[in-house]
mmCIF file of C-alpha atoms in Angstrom:
data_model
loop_
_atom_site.group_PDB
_atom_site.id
_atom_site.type_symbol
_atom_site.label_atom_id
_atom_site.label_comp_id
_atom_site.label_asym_id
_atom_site.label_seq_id
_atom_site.Cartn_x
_atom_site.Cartn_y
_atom_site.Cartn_z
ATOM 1 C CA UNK A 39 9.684 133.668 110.086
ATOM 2 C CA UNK A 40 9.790 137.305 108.206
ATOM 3 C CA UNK A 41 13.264 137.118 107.949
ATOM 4 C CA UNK A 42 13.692 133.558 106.694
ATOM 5 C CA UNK A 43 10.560 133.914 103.936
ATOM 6 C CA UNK A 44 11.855 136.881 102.560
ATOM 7 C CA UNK A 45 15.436 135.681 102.579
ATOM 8 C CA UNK A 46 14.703 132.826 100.508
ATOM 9 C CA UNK A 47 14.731 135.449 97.505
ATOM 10 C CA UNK A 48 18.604 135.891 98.019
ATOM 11 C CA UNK A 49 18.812 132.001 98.893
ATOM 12 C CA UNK A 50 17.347 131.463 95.409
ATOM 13 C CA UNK A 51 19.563 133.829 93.620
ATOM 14 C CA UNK A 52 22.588 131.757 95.325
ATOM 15 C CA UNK A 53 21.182 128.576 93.942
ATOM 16 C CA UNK A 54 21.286 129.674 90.619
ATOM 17 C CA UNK A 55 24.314 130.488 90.630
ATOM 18 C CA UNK A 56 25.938 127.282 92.086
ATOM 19 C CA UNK A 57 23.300 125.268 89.359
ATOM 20 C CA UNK A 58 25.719 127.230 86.933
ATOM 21 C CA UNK A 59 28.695 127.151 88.565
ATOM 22 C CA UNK A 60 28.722 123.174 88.178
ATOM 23 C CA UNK A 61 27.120 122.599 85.021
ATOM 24 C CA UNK A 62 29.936 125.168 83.754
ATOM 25 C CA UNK A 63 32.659 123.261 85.321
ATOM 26 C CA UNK A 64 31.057 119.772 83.891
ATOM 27 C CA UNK A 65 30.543 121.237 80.486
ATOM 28 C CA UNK A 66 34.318 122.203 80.011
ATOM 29 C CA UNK A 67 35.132 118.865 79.341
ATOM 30 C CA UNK A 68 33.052 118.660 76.461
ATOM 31 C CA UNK A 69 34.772 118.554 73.489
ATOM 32 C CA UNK A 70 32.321 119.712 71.018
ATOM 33 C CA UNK A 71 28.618 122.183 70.900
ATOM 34 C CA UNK A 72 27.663 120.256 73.524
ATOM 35 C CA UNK A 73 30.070 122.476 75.789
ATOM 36 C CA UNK A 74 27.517 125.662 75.618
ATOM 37 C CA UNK A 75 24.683 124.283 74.350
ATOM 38 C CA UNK A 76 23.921 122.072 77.346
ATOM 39 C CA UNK A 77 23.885 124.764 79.672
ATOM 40 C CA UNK A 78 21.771 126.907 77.539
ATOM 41 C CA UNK A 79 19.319 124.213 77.579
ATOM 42 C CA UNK A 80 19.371 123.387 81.121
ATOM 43 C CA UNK A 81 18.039 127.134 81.924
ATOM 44 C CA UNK A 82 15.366 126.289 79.570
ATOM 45 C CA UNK A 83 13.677 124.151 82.946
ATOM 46 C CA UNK A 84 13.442 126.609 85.459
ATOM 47 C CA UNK A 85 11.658 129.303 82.638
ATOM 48 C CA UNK A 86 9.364 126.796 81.870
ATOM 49 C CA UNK A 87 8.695 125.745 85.544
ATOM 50 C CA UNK A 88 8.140 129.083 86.434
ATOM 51 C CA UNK A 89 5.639 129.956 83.026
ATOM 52 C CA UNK A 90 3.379 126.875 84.171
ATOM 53 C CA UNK A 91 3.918 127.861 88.081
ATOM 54 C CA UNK A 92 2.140 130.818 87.337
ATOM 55 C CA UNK A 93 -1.322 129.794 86.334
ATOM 56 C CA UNK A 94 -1.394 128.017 89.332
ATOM 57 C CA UNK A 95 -0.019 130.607 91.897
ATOM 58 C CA UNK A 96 -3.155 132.051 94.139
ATOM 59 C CA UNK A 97 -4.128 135.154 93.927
ATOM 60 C CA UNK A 98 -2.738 137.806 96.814
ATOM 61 C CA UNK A 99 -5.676 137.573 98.977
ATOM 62 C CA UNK A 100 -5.669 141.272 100.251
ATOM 63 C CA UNK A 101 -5.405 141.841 96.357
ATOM 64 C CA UNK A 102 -8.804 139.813 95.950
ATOM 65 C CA UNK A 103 -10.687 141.725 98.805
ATOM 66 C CA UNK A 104 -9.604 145.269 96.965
ATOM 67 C CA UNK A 105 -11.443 144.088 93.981
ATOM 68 C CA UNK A 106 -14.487 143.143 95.740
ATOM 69 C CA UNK A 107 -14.241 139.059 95.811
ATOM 70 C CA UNK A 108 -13.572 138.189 98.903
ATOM 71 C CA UNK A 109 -15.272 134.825 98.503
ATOM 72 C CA UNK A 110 -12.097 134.098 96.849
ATOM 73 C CA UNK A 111 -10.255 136.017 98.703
ATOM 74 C CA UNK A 112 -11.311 133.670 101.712
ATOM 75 C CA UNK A 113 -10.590 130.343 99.751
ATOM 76 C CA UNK A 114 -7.047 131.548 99.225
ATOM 77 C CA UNK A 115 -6.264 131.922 103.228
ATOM 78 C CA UNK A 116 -7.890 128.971 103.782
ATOM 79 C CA UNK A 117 -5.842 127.321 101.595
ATOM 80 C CA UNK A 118 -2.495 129.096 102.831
ATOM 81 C CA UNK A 119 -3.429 127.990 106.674
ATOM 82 C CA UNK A 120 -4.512 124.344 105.270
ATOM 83 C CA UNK A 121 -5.221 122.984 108.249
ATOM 84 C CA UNK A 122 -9.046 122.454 109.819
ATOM 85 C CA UNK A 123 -7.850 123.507 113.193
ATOM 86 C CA UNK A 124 -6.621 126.758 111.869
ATOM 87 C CA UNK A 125 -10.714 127.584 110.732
ATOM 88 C CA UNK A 126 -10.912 130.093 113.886
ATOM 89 C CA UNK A 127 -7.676 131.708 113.093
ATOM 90 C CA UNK A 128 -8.367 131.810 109.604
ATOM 91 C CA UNK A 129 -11.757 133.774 110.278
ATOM 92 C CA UNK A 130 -10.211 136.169 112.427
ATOM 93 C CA UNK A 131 -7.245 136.922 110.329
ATOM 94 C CA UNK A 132 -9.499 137.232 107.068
ATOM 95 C CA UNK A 133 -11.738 139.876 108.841
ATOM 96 C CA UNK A 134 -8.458 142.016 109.618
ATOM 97 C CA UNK A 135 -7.434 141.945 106.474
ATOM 98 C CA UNK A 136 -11.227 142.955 105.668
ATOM 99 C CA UNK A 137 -11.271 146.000 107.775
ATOM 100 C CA UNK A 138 -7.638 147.133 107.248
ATOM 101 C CA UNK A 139 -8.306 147.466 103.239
ATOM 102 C CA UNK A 140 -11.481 149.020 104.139
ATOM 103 C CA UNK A 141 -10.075 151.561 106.091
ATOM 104 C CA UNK A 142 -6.846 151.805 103.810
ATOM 105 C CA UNK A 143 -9.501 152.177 100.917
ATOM 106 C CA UNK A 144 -11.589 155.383 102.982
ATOM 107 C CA UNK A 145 -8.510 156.994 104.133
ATOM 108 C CA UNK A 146 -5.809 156.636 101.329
ATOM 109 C CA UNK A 147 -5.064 156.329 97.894
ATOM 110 C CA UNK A 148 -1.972 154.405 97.087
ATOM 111 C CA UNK A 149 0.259 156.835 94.628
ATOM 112 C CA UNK A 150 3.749 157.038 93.420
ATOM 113 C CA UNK A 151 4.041 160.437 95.288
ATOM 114 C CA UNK A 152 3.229 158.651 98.735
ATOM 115 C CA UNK A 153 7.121 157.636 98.768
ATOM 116 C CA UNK A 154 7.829 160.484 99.519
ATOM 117 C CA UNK A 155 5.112 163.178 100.609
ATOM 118 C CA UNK A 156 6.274 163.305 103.956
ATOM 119 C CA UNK A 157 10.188 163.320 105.506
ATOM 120 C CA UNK A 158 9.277 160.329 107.331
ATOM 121 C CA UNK A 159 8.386 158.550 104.356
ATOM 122 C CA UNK A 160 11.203 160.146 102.111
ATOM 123 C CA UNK A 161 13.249 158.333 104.145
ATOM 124 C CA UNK A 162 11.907 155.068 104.451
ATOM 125 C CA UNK A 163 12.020 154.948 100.115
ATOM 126 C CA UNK A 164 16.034 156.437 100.195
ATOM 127 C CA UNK A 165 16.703 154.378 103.156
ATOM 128 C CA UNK A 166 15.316 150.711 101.160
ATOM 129 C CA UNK A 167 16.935 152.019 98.131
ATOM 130 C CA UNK A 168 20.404 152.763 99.707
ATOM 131 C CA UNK A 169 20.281 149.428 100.731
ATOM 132 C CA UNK A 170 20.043 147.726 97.893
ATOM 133 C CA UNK A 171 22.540 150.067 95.754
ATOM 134 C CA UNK A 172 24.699 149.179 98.757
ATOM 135 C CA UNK A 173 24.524 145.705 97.953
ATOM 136 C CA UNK A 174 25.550 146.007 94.339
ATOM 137 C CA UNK A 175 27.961 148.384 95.389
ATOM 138 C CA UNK A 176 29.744 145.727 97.765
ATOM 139 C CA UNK A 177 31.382 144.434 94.443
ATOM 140 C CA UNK A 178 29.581 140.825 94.968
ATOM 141 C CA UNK A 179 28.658 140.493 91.123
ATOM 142 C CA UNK A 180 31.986 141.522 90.192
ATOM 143 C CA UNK A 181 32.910 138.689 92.309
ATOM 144 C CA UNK A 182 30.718 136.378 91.221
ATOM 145 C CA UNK A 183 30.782 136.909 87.430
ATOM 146 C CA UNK A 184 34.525 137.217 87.332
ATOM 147 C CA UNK A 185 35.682 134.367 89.781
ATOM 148 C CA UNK A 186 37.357 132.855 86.978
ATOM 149 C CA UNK A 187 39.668 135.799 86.205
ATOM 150 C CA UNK A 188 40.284 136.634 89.535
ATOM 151 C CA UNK A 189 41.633 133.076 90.394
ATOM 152 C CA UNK A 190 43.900 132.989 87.559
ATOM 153 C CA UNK A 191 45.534 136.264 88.845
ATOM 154 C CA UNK A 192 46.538 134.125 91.805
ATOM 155 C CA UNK A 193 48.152 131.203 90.394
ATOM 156 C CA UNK A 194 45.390 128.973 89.679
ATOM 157 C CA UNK A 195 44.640 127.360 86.190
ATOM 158 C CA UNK A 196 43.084 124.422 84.199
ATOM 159 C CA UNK A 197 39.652 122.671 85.499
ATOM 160 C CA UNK A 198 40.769 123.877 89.034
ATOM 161 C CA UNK A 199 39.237 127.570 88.360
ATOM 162 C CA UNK A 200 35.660 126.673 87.735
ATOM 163 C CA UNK A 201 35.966 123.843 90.646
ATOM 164 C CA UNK A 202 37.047 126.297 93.505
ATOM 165 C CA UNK A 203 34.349 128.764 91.719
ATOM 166 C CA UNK A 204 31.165 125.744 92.182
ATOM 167 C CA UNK A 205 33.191 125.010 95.671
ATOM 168 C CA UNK A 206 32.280 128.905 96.553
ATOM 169 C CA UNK A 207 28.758 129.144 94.995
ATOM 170 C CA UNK A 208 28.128 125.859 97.479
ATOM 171 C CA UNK A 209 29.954 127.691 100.859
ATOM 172 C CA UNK A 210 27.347 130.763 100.086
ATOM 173 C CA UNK A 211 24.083 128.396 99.748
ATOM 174 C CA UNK A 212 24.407 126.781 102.738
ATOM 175 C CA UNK A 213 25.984 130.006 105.002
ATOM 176 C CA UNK A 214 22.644 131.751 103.560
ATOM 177 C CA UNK A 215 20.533 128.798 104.511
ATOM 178 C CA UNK A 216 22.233 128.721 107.819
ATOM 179 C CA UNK A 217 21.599 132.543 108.514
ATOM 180 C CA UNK A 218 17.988 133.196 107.369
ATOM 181 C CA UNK A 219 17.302 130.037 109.188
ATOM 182 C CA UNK A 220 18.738 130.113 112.426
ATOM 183 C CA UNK A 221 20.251 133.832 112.881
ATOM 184 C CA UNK A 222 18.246 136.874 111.289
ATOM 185 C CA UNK A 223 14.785 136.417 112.884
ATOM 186 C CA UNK A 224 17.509 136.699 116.107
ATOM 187 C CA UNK A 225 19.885 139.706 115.791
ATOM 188 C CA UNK A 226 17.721 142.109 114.026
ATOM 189 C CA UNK A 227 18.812 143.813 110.491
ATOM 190 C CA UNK A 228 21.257 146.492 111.114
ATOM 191 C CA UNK A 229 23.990 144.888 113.373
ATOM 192 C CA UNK A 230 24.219 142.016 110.038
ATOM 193 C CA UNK A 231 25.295 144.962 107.724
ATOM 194 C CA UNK A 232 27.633 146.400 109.895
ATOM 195 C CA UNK A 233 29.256 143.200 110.679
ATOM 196 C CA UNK A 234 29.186 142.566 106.635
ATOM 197 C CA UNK A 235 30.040 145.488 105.370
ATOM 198 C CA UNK A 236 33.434 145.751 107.830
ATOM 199 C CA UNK A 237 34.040 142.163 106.536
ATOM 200 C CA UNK A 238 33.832 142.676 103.096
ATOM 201 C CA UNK A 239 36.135 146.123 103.418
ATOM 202 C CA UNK A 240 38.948 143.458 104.952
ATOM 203 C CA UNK A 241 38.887 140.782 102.770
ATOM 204 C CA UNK A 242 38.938 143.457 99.591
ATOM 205 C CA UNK A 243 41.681 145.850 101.278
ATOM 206 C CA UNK A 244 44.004 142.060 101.685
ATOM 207 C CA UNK A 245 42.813 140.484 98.464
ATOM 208 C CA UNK A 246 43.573 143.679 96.574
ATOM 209 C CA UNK A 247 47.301 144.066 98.244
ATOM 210 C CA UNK A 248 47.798 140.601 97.642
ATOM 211 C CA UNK A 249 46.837 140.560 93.922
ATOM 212 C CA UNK A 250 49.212 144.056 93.773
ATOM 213 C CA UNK A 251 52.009 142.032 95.187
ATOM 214 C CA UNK A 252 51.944 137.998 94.451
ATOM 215 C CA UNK A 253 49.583 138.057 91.661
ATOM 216 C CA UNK A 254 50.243 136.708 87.760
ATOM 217 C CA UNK A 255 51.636 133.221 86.938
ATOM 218 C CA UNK A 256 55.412 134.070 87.462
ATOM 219 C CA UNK A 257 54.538 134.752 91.360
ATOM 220 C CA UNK A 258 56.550 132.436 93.652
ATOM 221 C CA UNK A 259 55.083 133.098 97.040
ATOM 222 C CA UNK A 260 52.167 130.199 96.760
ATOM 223 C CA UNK A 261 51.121 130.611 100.055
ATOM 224 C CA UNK A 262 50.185 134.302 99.519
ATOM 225 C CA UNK A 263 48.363 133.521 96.516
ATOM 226 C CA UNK A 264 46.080 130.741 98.387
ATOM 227 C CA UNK A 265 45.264 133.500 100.795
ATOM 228 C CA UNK A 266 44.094 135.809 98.483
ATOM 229 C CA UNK A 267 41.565 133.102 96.829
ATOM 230 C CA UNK A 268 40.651 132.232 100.805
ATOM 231 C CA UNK A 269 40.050 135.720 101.177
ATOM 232 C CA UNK A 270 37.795 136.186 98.158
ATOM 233 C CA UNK A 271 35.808 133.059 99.194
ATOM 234 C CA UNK A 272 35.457 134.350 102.463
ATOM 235 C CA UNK A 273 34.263 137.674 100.826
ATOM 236 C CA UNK A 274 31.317 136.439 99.439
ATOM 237 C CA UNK A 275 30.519 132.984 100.775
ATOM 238 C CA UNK A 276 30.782 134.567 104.677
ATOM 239 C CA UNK A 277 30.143 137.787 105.218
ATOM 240 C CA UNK A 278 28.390 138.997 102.016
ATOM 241 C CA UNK A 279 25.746 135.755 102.832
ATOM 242 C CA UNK A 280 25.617 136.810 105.981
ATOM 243 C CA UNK A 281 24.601 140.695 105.543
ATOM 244 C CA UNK A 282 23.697 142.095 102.836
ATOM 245 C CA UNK A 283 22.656 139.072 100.515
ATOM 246 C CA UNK A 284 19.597 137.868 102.437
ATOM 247 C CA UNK A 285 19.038 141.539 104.518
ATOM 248 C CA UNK A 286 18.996 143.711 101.857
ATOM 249 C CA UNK A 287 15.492 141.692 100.688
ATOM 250 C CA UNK A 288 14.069 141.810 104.177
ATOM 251 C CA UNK A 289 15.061 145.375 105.262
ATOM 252 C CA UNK A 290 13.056 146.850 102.343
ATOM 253 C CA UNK A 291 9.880 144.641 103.069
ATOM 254 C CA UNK A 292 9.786 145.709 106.236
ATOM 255 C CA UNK A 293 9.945 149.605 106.601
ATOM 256 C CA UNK A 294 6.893 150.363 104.259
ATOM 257 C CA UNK A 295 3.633 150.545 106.285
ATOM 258 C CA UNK A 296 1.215 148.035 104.506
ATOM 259 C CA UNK A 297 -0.510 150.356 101.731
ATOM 260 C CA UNK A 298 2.677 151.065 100.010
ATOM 261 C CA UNK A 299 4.384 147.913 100.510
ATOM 262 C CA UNK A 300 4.100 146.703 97.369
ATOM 263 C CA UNK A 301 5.250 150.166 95.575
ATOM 264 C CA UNK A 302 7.988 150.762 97.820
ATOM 265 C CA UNK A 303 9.464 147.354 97.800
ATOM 266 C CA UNK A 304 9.353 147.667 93.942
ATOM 267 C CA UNK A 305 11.003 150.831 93.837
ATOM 268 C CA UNK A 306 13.802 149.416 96.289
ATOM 269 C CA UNK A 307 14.300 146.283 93.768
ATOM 270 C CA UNK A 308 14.476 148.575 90.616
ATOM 271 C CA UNK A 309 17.391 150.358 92.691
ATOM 272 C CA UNK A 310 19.625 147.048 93.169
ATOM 273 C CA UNK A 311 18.373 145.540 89.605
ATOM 274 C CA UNK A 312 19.555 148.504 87.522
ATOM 275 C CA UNK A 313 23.148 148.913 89.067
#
């Protein structure tokens, strides 16, 4: 279930983009204003949804028993489980929690310097990072913000760009739903990167020659050109949602014992967030 939970984050991201993908491709038939000021408007929902979310949203329940009220603390998990039959489970996993903070509390104090006082732990914080830098390194927002452009190179033009653009935003939803889903929980983290990173280093290396070769509007060889928008598609709707979109948000969560998760996973986002 880690893998699927924690993939949602990338599953999200993908949604947003395909929300804009096809209110961008709708909007260019507007005439008038109306062409960017709908979609300005339309982010205006999910701001506003998330602002009222918010005072709703329960407390982190180990984050309740650090500060003492675990009455609340015990309501929460209670109402996570929310189900009577759970009541057992729900006592025994609240008095782990209980005892681990206790013990994390006697033993440790949770510091920017834990990421990396020891080798071990050094490389736990480089290894999340690398990760994510990885992923923005794979050239997937280049991709994604400049579909557009990139299609043109190869021949396409008119309302056809931003279609085959919403097309690919929809191919990478459901390929990410498909993975967290059904796949990750299955094969582990690592093999997923290999087998996406090798992907994506294909489909560049052919998309790349191609563009050198067939690309511009004065190109005859059609078929080529089709090939090198396949290949993009395939880029980041495949084997980018199938590696290091969703793992890159899992890997991270996972290799931080439970005192530092919270620091180190934030230290790992900053990485992929400022590139």
């Amino acid at each position: 279930m880690r893998g699927l939970l924690t993939g949602l984050t990338q599953w999200m991201i993908g949604l947003g983009f395909l929300v804009a993908n096809w209110v961008g491709y709708g909007c260019q038939f507007l005439k008038n204003d109306a062409q960017w000021r709908i979609p300005l408007a339309i982010q205006i929902v999910p701001a506003v949804m998330l602002l009222l979310g918010m005072f709703v949203l329960p407390f982190s329940p180990r984050w309740l028993i650090a500060q003492g009220r675990e009455d609340e603390a015990f309501a929460v998990v209670q109402r996570l489980h929310g189900n009577v039959k759970n009541a057992e489970f729900t006592k025994l996993e609240f008095a782990e929690m209980v005892e681990q903070i206790k013990y994390e509390k006697a033993n440790y104090q949770t510091k920017f310097s834990d990421l990396w006082e020891s080798k071990a732990m050094l490389r736990r914080t480089l290894t999340g990072m690398a990760v994510q830098i990885c992923c923005q390194f794979t050239g997937i927002n280049v991709s994604a913000y400049f579909q557009p452009t990139l299609y043109r190179a190869l021949g396409l033009s008119g309302p056809k760009v931003l279609m085959i653009t919403g097309i690919n935003g929809a191919l990478g939803v459901i390929v990410t739903g498909v993975f967290i889903t059904f796949i990750l929980d299955r094969v582990g983290r690592k093999p997923p990167l290999i087998f996406g990173a090798i992907g994506m280093a294909i489909c560049l290396a052919i998309e790349a020659a191609i563009n050198a070769k067939w690309g511009g509007d004065h190109s005859t060889n059609k078929a080529a050109q089709q090939a090198g928008i396949a290949f993009i598609i395939i880029f980041g709707s495949l084997f980018f949602s199938v590696s290091f979109g969703p793992v890159s948000w899992v890997y991270q969560s996972e290799i931080f014992p439970m005192r530092i998760r919270a620091l180190g996973t934030a230290v790992c986002t900053c990485s992929n967030l400022r590139h």
